[in-house]
Coordinates of C-alpha atoms and ligand atoms in Angstrom, one line a residue:
X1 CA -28.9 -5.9 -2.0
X2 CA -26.3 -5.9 -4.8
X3 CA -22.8 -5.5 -4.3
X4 CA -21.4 -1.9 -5.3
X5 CA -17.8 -1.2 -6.8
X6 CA -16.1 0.5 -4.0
X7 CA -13.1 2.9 -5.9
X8 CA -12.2 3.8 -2.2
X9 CA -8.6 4.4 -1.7
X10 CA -8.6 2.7 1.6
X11 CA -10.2 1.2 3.7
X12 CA -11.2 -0.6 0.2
X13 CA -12.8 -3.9 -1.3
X14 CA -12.4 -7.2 -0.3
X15 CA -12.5 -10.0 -2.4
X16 CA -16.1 -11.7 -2.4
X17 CA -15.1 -15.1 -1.6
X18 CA -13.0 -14.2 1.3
X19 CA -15.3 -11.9 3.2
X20 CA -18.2 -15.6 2.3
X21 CA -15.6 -17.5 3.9
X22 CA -15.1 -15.2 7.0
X23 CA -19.1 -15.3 7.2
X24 CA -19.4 -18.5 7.3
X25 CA -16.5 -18.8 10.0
X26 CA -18.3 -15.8 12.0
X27 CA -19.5 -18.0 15.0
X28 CA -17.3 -21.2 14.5
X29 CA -13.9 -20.8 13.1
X30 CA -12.6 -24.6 12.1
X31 CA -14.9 -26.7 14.7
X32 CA -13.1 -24.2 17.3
X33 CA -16.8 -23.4 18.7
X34 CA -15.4 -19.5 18.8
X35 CA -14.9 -16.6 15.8
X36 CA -11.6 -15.4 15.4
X37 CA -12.2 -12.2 17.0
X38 CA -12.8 -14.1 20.6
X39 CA -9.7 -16.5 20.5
X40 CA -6.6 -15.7 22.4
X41 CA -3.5 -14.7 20.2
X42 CA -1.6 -17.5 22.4
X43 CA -4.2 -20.2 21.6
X44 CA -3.1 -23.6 19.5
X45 CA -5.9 -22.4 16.8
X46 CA -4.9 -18.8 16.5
X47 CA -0.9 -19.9 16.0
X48 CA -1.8 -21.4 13.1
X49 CA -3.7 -18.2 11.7
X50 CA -0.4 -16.1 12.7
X51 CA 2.1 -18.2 11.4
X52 CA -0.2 -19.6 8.4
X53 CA -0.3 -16.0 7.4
X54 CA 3.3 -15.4 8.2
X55 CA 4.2 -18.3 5.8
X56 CA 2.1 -17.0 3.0
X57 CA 3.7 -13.8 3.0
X58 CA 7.1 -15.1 2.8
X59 CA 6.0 -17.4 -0.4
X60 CA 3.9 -14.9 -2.0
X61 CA 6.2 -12.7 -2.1
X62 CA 9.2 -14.5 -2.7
X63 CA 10.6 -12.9 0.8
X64 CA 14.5 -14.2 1.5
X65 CA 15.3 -16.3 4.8
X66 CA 17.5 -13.1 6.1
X67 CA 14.2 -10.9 6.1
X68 CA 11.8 -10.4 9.0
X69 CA 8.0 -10.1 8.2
X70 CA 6.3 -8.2 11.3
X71 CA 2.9 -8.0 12.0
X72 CA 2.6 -4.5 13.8
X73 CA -0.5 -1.8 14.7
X74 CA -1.0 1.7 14.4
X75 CA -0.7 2.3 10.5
X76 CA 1.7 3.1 8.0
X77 CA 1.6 6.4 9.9
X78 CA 3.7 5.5 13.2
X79 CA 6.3 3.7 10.9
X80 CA 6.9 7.2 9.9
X81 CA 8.5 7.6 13.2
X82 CA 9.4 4.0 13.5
X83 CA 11.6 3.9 10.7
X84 CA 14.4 7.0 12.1
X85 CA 13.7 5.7 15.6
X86 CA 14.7 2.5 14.4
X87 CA 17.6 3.1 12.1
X88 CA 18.7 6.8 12.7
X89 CA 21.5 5.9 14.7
X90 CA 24.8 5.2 12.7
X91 CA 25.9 8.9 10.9
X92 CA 22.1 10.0 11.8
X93 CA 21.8 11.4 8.8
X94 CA 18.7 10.0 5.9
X95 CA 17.8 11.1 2.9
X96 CA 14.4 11.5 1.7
X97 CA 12.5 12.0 -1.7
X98 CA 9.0 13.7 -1.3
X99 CA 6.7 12.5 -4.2
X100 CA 3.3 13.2 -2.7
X101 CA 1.5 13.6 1.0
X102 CA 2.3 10.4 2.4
X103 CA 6.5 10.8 1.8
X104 CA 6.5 14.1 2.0
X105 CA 4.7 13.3 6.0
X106 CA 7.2 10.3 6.2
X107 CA 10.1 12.8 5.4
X108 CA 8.1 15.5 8.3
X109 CA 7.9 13.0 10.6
X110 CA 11.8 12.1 10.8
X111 CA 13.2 15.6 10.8
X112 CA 12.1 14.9 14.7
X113 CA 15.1 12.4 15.0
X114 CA 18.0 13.9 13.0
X115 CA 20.0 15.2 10.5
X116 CA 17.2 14.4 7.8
X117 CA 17.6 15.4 3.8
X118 CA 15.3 16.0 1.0
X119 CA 17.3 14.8 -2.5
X120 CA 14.7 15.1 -4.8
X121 CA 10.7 16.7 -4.5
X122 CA 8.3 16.6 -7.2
X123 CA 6.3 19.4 -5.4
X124 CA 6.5 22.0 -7.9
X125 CA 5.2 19.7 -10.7
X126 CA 1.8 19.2 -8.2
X127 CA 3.2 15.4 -7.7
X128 CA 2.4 14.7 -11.2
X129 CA 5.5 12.5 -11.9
X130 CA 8.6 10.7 -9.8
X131 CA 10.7 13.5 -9.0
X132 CA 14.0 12.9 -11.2
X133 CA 17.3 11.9 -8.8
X134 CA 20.6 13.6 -9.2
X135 CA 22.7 10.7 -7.1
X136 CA 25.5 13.4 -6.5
X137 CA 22.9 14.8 -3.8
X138 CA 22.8 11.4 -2.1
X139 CA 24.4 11.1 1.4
X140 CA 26.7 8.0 1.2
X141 CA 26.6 7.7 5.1
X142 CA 23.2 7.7 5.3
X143 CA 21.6 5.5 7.5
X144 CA 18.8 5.2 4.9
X145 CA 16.7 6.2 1.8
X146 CA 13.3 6.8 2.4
X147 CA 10.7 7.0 -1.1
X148 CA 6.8 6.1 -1.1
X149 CA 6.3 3.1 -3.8
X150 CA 3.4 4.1 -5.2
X151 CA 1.7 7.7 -4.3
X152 CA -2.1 6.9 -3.9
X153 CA -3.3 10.6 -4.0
X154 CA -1.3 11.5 -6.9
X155 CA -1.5 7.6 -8.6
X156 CA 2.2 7.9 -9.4
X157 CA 4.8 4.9 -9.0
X158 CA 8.3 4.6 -9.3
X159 CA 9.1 3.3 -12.8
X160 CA 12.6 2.2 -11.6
X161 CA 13.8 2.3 -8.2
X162 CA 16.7 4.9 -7.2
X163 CA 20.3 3.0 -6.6
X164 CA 21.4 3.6 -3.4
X165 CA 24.3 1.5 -3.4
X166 CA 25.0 0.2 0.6
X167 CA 22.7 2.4 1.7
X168 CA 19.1 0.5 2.8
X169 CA 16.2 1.6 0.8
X170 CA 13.2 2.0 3.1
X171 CA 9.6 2.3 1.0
X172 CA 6.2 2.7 2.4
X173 CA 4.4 0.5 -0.1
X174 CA 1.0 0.7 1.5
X175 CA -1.0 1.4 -2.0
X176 CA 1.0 -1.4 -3.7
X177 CA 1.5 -4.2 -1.6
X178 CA 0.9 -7.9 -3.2
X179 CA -0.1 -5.4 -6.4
X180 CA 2.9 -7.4 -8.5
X181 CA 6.5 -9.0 -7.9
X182 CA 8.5 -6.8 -6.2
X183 CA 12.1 -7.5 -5.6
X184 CA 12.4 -7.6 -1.6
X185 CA 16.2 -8.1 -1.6
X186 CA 16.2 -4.5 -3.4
X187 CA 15.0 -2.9 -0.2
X188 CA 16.0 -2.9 3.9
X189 CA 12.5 -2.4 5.1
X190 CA 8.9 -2.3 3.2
X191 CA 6.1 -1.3 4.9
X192 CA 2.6 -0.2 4.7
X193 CA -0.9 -0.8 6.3
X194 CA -3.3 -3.5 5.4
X195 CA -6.6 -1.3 4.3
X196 CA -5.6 -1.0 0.6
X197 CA -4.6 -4.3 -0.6
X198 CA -4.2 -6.8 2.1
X199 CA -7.1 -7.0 5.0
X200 CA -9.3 -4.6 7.0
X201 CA -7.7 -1.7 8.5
X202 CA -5.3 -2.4 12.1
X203 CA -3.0 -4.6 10.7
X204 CA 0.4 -3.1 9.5
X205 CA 3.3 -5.1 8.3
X206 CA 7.0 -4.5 8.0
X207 CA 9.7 -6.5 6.1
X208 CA 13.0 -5.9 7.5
X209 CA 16.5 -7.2 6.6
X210 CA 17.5 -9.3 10.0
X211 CA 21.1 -7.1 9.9
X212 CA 18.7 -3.6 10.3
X213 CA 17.4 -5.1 13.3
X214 CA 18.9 -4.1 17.2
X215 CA 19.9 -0.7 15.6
X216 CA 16.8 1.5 17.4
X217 CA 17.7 3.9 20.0
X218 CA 17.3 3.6 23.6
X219 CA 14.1 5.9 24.4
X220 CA 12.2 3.7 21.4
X221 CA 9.0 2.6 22.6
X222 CA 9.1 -1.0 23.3
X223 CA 6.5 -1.9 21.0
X224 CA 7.7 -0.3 18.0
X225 CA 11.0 -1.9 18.2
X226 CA 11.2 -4.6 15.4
X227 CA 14.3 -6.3 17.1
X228 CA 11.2 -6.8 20.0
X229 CA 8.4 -7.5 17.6
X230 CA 10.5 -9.8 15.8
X231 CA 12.6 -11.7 18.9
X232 CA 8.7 -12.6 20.4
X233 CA 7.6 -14.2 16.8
X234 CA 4.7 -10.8 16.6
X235 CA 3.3 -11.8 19.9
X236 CA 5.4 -8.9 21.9
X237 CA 2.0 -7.7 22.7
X238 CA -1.6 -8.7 21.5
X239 CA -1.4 -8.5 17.4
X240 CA -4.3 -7.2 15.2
X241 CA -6.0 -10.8 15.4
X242 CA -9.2 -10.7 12.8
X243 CA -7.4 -8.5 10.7
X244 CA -4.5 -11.1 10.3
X245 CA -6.8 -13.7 9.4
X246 CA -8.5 -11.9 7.3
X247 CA -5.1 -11.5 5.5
X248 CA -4.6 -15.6 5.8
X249 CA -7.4 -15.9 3.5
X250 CA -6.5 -13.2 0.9
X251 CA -3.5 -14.6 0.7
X252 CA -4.6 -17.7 0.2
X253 CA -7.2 -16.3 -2.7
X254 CA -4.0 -14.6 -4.0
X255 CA -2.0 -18.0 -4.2
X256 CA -5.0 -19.7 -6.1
X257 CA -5.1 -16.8 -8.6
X258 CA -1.8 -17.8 -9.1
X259 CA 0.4 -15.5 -7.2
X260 CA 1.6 -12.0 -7.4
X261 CA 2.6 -12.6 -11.6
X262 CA -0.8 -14.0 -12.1
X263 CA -2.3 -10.4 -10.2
X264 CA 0.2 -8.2 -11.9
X265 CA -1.1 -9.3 -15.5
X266 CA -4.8 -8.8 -13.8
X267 CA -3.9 -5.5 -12.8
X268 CA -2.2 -4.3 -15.9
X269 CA -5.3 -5.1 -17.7
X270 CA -7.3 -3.5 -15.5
X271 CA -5.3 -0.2 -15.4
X272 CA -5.1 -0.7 -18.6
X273 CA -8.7 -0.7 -19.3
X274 CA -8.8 2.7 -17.9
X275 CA -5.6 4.5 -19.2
X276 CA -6.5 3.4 -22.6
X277 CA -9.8 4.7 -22.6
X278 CA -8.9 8.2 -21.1
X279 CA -5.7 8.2 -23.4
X280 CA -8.7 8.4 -26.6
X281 CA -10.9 10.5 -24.8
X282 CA -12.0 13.8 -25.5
X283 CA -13.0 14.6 -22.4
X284 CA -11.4 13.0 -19.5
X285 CA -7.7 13.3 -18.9
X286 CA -4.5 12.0 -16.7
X287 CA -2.9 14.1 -15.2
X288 CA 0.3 12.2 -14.2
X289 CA 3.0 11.8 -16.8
X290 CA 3.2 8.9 -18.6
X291 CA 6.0 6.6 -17.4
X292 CA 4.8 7.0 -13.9
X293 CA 1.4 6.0 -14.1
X294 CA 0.4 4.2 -10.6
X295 CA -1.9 0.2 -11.1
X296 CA -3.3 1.0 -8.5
X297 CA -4.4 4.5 -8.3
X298 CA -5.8 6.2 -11.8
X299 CA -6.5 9.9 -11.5
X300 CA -8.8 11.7 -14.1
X301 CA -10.4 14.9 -14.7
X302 CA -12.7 16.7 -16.9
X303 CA -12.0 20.0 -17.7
X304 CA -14.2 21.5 -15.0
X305 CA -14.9 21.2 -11.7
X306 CA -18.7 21.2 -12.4
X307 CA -18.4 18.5 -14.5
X308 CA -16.1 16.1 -12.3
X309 CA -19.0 17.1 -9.6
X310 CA -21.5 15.9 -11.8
X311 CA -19.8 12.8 -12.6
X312 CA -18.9 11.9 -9.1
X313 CA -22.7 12.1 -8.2
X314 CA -24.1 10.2 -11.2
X315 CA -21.6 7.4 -10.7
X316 CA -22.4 6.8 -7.6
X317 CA -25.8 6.9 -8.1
X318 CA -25.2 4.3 -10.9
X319 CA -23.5 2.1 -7.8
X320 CA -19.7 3.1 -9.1
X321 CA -18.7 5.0 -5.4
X322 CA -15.9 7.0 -3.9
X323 CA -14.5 7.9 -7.4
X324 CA -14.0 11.6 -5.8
X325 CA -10.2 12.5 -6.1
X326 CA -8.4 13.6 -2.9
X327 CA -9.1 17.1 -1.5
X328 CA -5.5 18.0 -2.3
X329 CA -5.8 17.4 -6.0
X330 CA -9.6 17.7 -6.7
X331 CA -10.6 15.9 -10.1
X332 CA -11.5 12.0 -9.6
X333 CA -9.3 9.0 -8.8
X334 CA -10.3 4.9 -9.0
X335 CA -8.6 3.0 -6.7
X336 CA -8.4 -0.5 -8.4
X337 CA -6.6 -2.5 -5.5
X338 CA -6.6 -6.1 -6.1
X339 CA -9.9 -7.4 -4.9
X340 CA -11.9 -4.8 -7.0
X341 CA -12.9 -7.1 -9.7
X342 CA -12.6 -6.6 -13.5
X343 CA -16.1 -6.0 -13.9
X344 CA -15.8 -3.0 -12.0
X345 CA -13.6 -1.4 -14.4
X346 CA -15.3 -2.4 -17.3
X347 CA -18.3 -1.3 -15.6
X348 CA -16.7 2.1 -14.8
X349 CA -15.1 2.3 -18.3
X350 CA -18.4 2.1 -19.7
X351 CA -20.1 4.5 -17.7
X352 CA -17.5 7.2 -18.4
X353 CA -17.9 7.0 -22.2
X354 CA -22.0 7.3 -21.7
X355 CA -20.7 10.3 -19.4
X356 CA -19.0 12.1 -22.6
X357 CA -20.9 11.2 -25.3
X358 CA -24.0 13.1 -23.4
X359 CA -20.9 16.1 -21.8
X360 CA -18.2 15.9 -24.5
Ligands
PLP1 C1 -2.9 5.2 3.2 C2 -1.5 5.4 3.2 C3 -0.8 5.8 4.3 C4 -1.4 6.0 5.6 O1 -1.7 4.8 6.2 P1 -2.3 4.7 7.7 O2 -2.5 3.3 7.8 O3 -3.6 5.5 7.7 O4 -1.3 5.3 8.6 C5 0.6 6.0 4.2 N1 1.2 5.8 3.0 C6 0.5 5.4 1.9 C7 1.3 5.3 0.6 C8 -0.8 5.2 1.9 O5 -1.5 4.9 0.8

């Protein structure tokens, strides 16, 4: 059967050539007589895997020496409560911006663990835009400042980051990960699960500045403890094993694309295939204000919700799936993530304008 274009917004495509490869490897990886999925994490052939993808990482993404990168479980969802378990120990007071559902469960999520502020919400404006900062609300002694990088329900991003002077900034860049260049010695800690850009789902990963490490209070579970995670080399416990391979070979179809410059100019054409077309169109619109337009995330409607129905159905039937927009916001949303393929946007692009020539 063909291939479909999968507009999920996680767990979401993979590119074809990886997912050949890990086919191929299914019952032998590398004359090991074993698949990945069998081997022990200690073995000779699964260290290289781990530290092969480790490596990557750090050169894809340009990651400093003084930075940890951590290969951790249980989704960007439990770094909600690692992060203030972690670093909510100095003044144990953070600040918090709330531009969507994931922050604003991030910012939910801390208030367990102390004195925990709200600077700047974009609530009222449904999420539509990057709330605007008024740095006179910032907490100088914070121990941190939270923000989500790019919203994937809302498919907002930040157009510039927020200055927080000595104060780490922490992002949950799940939707945007190995989307483009991204400054790492800008932020204390980036994190964000694998399911959107990077791997299957299991696999999260945190960056962490080495001095933000051995900060986490004493009743942290050992396992989310990056001083622990990092001190054993990821290998505290058993680490997501498959799913880290199967980030060794993106990231290895990521270098021979050319790297994350290379995948940002991809990416802007892509989103720009889509924004363009909407921008003209008499019938579909974008909802999010201009400036803070996500790459990853592009959110359209009609103007009713008959019509987005319609068109939901009628993609999929013409193999374009999962184009429906979250329950919160209604309307539709394309995740274009790395791996899905130009094609599928000019594919998509297509069908929307046979969609309002026959609704327009
Ligand atoms: C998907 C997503 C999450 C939730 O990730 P889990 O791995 O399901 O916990 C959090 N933040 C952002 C920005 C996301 O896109």
């Amino acid at each position: 059967m063909a291939r479909i274009f999968n507009f999920s917004a996680g767990p979401s495509m993979l590119p074809e050539s990886v997912l050949n490869r890990a086919a191929a490897e299914a019952l032998d990886y590398n004359g090991s007589g074993q698949s990945v999925m069998e081997m022990s994490h200690r073995s000779k052939v699964y260290e290289e895997i781990i530290f092969g993808a480790q490596g990557l990482f750090r050169q894809m993404m340009g990651i400093p020496e003084n930075y940890k990168v951590l290969f951790v479980q249980g989704g960007a969802s439990l770094q909600f409560a690692a992060v203030p378990l972690n670093l909510l120990t100095g003044s144990g007071k953070a600040d918090y911006v709330t531009s969507g559902q994931f922050s604003t469960k991030a910012y939910k999520e801390a208030q367990k663990y102390g004195d925990v502020r709200l600077v700047a919400s974009s609530k009222d404006a449904n999420f539509a835009h990057i709330p605007d900062l008024d740095p006179a609300k910032f907490t100088p002694d914070a121990d941190y400042f939270h923000i989500c990088h790019n919203n994937t329900i809302y498919g907002t991003k930040w157009p510039v980051l927020p200055q927080t002077g000595s104060v780490p900034l922490v992002a949950d860049i799940s939707s945007s990960f190995l989307s483009e260049p991204i400054l790492v010695e800008k932020f204390g800690v980036l994190y964000g699960g694998a399911q959107k850009n990077i791997a299957p789902a299991g696999l999260t990963v945190v960056i962490v500045r080495e001095d933000l490490l051995g900060r986490a209070r004493k009743d942290i579970p050992t396992v989310m403890d990056w001083k622990t995670v990092a001190e054993n080399d990821n290998m505290y416990n058993t680490p997501p094993c498959w799913s880290i391979y199967i980030c060794k070979l993106v990231l290895e179809w990521i270098r021979n694309l050319g790297g994350l410059a290379a995948l940002k100019e991809r990416n802007e054409h892509k989103a720009g295939l889509l924004y363009n077309y909407i921008d003209e169109s008499r019938l579909f619109s974008n909802p999010v204000r201009p400036d803070c337009r996500s790459l990853m995330n592009v959110t359209f409607v009609t103007p009713s919700d008959e019509l987005n129905a319609r068109f939901v159905k009628e993609a999929a039937a013409a193999g374009l799936v999962n184009l429906k927009g979250h329950r919160s916001v209604g309307g539709m949303r394309a995740s274009i993530y790395n791996a899905m393929p130009v094609e599928g946007v000019e594919a998509l692009v297509a069908f929307m304008k046979e969609f309002e020539a026959k609704n327009a």
